[in-house]
Tab-separated table of C-alpha atoms and ligand atoms in Angstrom:
chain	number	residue	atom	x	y	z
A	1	UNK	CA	85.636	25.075	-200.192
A	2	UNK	CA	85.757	25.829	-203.701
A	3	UNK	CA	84.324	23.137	-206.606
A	4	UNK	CA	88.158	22.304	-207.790
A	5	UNK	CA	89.440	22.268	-203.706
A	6	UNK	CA	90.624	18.807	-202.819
A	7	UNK	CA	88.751	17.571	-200.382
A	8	UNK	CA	89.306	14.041	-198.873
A	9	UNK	CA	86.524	11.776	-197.556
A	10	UNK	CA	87.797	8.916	-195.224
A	11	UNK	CA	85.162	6.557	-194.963
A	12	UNK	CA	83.473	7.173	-198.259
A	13	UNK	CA	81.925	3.624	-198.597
A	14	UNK	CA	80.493	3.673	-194.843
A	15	UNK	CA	76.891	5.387	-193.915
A	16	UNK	CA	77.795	8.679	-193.874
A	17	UNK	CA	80.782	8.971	-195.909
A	18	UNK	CA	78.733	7.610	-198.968
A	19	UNK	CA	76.197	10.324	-198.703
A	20	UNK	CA	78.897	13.056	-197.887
A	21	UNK	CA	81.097	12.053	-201.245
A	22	UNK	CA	77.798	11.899	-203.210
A	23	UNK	CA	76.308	14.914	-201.765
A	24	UNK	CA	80.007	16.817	-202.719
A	25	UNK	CA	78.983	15.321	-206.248
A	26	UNK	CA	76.031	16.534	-206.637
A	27	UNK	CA	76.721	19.949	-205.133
A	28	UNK	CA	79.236	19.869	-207.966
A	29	UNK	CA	82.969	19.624	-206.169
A	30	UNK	CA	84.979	17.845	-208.830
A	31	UNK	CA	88.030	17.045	-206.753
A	32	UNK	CA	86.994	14.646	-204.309
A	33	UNK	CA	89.700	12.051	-203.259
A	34	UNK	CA	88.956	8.728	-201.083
A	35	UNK	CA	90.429	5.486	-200.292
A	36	UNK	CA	88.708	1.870	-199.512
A	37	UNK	CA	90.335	0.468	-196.450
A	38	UNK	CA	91.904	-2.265	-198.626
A	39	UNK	CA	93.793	0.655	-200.393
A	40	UNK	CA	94.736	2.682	-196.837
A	41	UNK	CA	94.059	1.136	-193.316
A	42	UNK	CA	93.653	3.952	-191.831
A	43	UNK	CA	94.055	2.307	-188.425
A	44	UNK	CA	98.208	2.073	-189.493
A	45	UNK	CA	99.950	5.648	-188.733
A	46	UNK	CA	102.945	5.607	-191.159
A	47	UNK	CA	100.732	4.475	-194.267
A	48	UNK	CA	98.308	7.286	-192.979
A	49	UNK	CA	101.519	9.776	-192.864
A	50	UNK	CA	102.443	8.494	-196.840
A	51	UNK	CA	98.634	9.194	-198.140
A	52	UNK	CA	98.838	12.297	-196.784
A	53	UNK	CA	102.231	13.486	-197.874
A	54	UNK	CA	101.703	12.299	-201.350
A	55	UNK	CA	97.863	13.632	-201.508
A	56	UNK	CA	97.777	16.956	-199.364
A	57	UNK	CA	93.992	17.089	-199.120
A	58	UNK	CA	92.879	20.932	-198.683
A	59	UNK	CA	89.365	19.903	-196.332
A	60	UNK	CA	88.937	16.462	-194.840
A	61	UNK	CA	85.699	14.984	-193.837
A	62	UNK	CA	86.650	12.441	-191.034
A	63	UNK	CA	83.432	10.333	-191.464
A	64	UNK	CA	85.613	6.857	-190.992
A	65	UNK	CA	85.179	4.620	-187.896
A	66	UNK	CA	84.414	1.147	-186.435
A	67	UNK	CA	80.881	1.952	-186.040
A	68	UNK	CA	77.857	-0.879	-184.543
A	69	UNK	CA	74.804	-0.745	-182.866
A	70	UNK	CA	74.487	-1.500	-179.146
A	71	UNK	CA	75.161	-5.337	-179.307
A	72	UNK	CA	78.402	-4.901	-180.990
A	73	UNK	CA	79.513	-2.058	-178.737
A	74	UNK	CA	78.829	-4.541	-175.805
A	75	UNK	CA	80.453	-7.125	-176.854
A	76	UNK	CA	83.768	-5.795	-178.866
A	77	UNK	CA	84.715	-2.835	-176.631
A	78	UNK	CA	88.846	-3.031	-176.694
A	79	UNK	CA	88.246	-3.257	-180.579
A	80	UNK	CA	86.031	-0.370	-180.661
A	81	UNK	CA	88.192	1.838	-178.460
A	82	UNK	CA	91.345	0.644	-180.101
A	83	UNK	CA	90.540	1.517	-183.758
A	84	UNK	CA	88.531	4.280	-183.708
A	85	UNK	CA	91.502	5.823	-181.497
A	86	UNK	CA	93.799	4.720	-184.180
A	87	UNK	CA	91.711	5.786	-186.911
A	88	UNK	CA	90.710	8.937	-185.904
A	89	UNK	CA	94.465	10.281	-184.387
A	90	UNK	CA	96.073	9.191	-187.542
A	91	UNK	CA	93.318	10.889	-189.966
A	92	UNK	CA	93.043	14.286	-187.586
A	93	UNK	CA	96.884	14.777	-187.382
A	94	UNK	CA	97.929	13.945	-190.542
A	95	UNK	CA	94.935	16.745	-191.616
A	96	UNK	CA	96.739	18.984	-189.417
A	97	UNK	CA	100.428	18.521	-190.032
A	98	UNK	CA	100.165	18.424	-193.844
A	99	UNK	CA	98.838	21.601	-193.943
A	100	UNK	CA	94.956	20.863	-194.439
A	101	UNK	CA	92.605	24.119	-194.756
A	102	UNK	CA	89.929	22.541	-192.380
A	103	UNK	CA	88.769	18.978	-191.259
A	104	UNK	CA	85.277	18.162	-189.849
A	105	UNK	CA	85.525	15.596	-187.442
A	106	UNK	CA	82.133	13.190	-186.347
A	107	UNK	CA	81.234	12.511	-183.025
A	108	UNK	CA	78.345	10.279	-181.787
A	109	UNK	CA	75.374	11.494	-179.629
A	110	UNK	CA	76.637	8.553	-177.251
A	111	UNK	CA	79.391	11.084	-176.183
A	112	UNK	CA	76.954	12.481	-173.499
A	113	UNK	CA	76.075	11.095	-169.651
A	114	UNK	CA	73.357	8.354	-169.583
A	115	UNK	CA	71.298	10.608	-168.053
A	116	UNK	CA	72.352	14.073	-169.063
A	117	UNK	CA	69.016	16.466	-169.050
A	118	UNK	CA	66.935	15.986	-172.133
A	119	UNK	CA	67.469	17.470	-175.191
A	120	UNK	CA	71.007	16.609	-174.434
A	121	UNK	CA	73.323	20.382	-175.047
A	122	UNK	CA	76.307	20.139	-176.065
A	123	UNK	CA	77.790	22.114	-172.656
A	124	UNK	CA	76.462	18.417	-171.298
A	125	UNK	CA	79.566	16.272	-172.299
A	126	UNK	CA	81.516	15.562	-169.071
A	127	UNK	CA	79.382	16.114	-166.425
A	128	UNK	CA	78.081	12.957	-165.503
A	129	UNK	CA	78.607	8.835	-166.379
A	130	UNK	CA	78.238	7.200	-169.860
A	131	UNK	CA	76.024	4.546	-171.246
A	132	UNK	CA	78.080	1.122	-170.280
A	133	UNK	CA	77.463	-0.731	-173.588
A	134	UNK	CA	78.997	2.045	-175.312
A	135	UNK	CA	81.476	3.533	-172.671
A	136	UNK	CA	84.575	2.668	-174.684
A	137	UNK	CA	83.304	4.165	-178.056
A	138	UNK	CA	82.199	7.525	-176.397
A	139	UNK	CA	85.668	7.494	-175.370
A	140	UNK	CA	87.325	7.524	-177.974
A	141	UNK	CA	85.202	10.244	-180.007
A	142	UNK	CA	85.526	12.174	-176.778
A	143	UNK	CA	88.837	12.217	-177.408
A	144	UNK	CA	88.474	12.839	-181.124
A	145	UNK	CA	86.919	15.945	-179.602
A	146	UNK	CA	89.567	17.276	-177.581
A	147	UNK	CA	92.073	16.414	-180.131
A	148	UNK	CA	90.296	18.745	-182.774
A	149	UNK	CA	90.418	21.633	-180.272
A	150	UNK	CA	93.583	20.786	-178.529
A	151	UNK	CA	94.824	21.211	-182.406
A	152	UNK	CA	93.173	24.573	-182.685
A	153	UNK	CA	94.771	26.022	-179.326
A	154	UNK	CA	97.960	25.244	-179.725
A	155	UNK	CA	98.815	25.578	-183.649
A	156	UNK	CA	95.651	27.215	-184.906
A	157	UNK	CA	94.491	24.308	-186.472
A	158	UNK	CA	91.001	24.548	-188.715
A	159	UNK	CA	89.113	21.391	-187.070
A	160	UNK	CA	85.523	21.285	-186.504
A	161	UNK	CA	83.599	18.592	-184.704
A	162	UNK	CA	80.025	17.676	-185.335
A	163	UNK	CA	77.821	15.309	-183.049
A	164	UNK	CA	75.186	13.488	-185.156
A	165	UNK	CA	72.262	11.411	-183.685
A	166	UNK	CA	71.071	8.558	-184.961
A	167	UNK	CA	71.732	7.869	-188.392
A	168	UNK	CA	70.129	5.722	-191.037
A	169	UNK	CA	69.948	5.926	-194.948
A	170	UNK	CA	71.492	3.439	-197.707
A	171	UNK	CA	74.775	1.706	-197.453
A	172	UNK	CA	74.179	1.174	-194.008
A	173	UNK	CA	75.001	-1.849	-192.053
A	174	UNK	CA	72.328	-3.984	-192.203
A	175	UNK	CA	74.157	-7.338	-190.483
A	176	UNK	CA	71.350	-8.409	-187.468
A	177	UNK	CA	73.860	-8.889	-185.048
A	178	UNK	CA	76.124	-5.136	-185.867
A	179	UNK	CA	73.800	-3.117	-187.051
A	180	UNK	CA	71.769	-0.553	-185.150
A	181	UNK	CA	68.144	-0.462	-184.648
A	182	UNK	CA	66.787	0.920	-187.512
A	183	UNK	CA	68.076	-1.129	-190.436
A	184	UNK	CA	68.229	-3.856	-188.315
A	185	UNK	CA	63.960	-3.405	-187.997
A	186	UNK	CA	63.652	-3.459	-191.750
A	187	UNK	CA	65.682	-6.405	-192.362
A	188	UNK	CA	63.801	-8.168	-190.182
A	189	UNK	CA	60.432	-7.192	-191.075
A	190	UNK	CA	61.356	-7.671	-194.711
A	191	UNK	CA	62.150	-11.259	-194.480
A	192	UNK	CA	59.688	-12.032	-191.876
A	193	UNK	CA	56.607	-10.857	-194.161
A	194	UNK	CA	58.773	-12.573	-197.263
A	195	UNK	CA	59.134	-15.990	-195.647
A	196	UNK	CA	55.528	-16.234	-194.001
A	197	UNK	CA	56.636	-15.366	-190.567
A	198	UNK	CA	53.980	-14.541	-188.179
A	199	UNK	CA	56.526	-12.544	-185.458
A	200	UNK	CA	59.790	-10.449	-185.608
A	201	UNK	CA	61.757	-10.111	-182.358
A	202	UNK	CA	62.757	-6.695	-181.402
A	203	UNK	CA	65.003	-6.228	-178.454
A	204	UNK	CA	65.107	-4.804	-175.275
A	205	UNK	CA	61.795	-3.767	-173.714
A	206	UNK	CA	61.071	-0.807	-176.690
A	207	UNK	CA	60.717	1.696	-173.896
A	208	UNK	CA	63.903	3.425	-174.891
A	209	UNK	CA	63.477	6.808	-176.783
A	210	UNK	CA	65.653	7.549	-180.186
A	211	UNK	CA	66.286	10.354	-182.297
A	212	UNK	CA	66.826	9.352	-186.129
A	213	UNK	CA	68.114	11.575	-189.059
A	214	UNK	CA	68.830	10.323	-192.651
A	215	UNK	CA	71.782	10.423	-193.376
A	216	UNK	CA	71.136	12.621	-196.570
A	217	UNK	CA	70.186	15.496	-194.517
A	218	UNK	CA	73.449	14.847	-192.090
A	219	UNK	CA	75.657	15.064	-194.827
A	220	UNK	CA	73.747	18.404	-196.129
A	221	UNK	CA	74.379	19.967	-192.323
A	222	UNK	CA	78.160	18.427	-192.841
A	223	UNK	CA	78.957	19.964	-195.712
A	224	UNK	CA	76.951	23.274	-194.094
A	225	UNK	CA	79.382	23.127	-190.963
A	226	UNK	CA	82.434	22.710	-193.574
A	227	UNK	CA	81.448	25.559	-195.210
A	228	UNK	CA	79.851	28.062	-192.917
A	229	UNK	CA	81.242	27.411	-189.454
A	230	UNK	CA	84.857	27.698	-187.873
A	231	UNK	CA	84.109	27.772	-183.959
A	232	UNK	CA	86.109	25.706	-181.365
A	233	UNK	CA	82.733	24.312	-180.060
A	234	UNK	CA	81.405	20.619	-181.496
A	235	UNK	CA	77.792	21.019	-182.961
A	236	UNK	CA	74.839	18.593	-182.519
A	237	UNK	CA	72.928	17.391	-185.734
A	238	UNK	CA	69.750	15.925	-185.602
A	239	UNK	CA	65.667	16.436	-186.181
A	240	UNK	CA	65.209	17.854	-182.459
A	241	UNK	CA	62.319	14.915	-182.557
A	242	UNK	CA	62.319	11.203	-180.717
A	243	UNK	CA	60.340	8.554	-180.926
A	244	UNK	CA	59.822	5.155	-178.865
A	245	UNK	CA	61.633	1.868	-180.174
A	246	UNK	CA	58.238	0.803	-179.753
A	247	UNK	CA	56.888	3.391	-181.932
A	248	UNK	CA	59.527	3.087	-184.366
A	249	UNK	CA	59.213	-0.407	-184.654
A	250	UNK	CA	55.364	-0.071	-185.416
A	251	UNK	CA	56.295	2.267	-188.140
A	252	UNK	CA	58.515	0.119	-189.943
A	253	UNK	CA	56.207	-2.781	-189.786
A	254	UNK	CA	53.156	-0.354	-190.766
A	255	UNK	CA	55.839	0.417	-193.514
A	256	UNK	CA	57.032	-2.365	-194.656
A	257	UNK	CA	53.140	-4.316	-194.395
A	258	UNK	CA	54.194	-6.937	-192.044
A	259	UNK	CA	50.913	-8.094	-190.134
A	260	UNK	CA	52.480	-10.519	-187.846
A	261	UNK	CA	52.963	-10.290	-184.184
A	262	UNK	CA	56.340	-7.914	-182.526
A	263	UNK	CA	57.765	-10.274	-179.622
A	264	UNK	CA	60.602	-8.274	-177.172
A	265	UNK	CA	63.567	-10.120	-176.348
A	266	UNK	CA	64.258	-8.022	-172.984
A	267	UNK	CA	67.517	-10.199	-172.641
A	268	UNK	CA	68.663	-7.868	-174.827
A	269	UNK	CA	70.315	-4.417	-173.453
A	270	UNK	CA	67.857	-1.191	-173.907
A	271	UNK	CA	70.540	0.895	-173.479
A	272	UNK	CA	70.518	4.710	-172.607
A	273	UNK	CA	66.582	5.598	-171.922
A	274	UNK	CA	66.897	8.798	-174.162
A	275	UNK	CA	69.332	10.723	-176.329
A	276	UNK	CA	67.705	13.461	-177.764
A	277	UNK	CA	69.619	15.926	-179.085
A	278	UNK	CA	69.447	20.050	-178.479
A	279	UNK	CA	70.221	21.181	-182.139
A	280	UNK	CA	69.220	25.210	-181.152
A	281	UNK	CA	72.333	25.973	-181.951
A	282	UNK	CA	72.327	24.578	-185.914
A	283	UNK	CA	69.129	26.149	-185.784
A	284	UNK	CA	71.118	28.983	-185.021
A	285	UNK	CA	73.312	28.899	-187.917
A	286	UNK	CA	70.109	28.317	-190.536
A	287	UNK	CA	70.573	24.434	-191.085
A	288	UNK	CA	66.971	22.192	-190.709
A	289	UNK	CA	66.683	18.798	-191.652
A	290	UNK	CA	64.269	17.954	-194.687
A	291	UNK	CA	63.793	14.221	-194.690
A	292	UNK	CA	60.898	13.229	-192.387
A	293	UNK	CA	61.599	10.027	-190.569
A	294	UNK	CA	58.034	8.128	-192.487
A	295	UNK	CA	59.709	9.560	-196.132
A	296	UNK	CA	63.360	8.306	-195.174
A	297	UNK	CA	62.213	4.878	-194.007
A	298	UNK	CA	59.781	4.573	-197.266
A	299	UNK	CA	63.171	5.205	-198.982
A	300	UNK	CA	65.285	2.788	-197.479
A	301	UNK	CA	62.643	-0.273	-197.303
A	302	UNK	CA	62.585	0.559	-201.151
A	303	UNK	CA	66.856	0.509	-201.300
A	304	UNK	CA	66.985	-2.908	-199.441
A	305	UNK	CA	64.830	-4.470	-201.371
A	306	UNK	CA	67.222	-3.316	-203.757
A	307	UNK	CA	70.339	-4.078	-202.525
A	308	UNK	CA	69.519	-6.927	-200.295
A	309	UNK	CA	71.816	-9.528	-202.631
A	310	UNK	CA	74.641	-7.533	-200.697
A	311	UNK	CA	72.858	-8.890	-197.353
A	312	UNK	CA	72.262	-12.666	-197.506
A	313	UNK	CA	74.700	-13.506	-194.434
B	401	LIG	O1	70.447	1.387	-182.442
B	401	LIG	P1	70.958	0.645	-181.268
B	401	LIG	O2	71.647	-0.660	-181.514
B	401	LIG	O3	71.982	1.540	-180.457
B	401	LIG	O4	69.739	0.330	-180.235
B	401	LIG	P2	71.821	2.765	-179.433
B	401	LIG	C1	68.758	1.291	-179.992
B	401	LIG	C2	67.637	0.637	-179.196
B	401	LIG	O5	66.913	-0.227	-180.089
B	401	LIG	C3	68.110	-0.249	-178.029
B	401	LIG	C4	66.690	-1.477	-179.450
B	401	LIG	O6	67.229	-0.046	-176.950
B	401	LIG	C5	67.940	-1.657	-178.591
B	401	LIG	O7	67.709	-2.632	-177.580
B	401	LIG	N1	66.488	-2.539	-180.456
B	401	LIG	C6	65.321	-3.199	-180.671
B	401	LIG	C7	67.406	-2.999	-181.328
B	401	LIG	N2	65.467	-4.123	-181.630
B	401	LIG	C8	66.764	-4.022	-182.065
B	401	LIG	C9	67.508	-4.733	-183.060
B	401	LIG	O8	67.017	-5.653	-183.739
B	401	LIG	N3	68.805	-4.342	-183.249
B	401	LIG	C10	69.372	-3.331	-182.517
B	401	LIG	N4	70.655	-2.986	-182.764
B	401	LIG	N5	68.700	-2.639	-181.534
B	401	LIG	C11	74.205	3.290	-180.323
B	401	LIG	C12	75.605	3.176	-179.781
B	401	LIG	O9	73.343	3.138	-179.221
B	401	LIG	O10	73.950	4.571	-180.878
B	401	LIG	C13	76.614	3.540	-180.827
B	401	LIG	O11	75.818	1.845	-179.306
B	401	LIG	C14	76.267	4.860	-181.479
B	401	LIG	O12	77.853	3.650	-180.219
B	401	LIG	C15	74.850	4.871	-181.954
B	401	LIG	O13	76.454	5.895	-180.559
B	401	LIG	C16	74.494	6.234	-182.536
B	401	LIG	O14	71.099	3.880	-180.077
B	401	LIG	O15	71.297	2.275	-178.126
């Protein structure tokens, strides 16, 4: 990529796609083009086909999905399946068929078995069952997957995929029931030590392990991939270090100085036990993540707090 190329963000106002457009910015790329989904629904092929006859981005980052914690997966699975099939066929060959340079595609670290051997390599996908609660999303960035190299085979197509862990970082979703653990944690603790609460319910039994990177540093390895690597094989991204819910959830309330007591709602799913990802092979290619997980939480109790008039559903 050069700083005039145009390069296309989908999903510039999501998690990632925020800190991907502003990392661009502050890299200093001055032709960055996006679109809210009021502007392009990406989930409807023809409009798709139009933005991308009329715009003929050079490099698209494919950072736009329907996108939830482990709740929402569970309970909206045809929706989930559905759109981010929709989404991410329409986006990946329009890329291809008018005449992009190179897209980067994002996967999910749910893409690999339940129990696939820990850290989870990327030679891992397809050789054993998913997670159920999110079966149908891991689907459809599967396919997203195969699409991107089935692209590549048979017309030579530039499409890279990347397989992020966790993420986390501003602009996320920070709804109680949608969101994923992490901003879901703050929230909580937030308004439990603003209102006088004296416990937070976290779910599940906290036994689960999770890898989290800020998405800062996952749009610095993004924009890395973009620029430095062209292979057929998907890349993880992560910090190559877990933690317990448990853990994590005394962290946040360490963080955030609630005092109070942590009650565990084991009605709610725990999920896969572990997901933690092998990143060797962005180790490889000289990429390390900078943001330690204390210093990235610090950052985004302090952006809530913030930003929290956007939250008061
Ligand atoms: O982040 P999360 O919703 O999704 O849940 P996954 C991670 C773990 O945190 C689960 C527990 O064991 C939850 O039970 N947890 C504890 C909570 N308290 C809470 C809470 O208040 N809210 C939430 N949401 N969880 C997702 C996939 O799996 O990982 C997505 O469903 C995607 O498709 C994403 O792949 C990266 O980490 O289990």
């Amino acid at each position: 990529m050069n700083y005039n190329s145009k390069i296309y963000v989908a999903g510039h106002r999501g998690l990632v796609g925020s800190a991907i457009a502003h990392r661009l910015q502050e890299q200093g790329f001055t032709n960055i083009i996006t679109r809210t989904s009021q502007e392009l629904d990406l989930r409807r092929q023809a409009d798709v086909e139009r933005f991308f006859e009329a715009e003929r981005p050079e490099y698209v980052f494919d950072a736009a999905a329907k996108v939830g914690g482990i709740h929402a997966n569970n309970t909206y699975r045809a929706d989930f399946l559905y759109e981010n099939l929709a989404i991410q066929n329409n986006v990946i060959h329009s890329a291809y068929r008018f005449g992009a340079k190179k897209l980067l595609f994002l996967g999910s670290s749910c893409i690999y078995p339940k129990l696939a051997p820990q850290p989870m390599h990327e030679d891992a996908l397809l050789t054993g069952p998913l997670e159920p609660t999110n079966e149908p999303y891991a689907i459809a960035k599967i396919a997203g997957i195969k699409l991107c190299e089935a692209l590549r085979d048979q017309y030579g197509f530039q499409a890279i995929s990347c397989m992020p862990t966790n993420l986390y970082g501003p602009n996320d979703n920070f709804d109680l029931q949608t969101s994923h653990v992490l901003p879901a944690l703050i929230r909580k603790f937030v308004e439990a030590k603003e209102s006088g609460a004296k416990e937070v319910i976290a779910w599940g039994t906290g036994s689960p392990l999770r890898e989290f990177l800020h998405s800062h540093d996952a749009a610095d390895a993004m924009i890395f991939l973009m620029q430095q690597y062209d292979g057929r094989e998907f890349l993880n991204i992560g910090t190559g270090e877990d933690l317990s819910i448990k853990a994590l959830t005394e962290l946040i309330a360490e963080i955030v100085g609630f005092q109070g007591t942590i009650t565990w709602d084991t009605s709610k799913p725990d999920g896969t036990p572990r997901k933690l990802m092998s990143v060797s092979k962005l180790h490889a290619l000289g990429w390390r993540h900078k943001i330690s997980l204390r210093e990235g939480i610090s950052g985004v109790v302090a952006w809530f707090y913030q930003n929290r008039h956007r939250y008061n559903n």
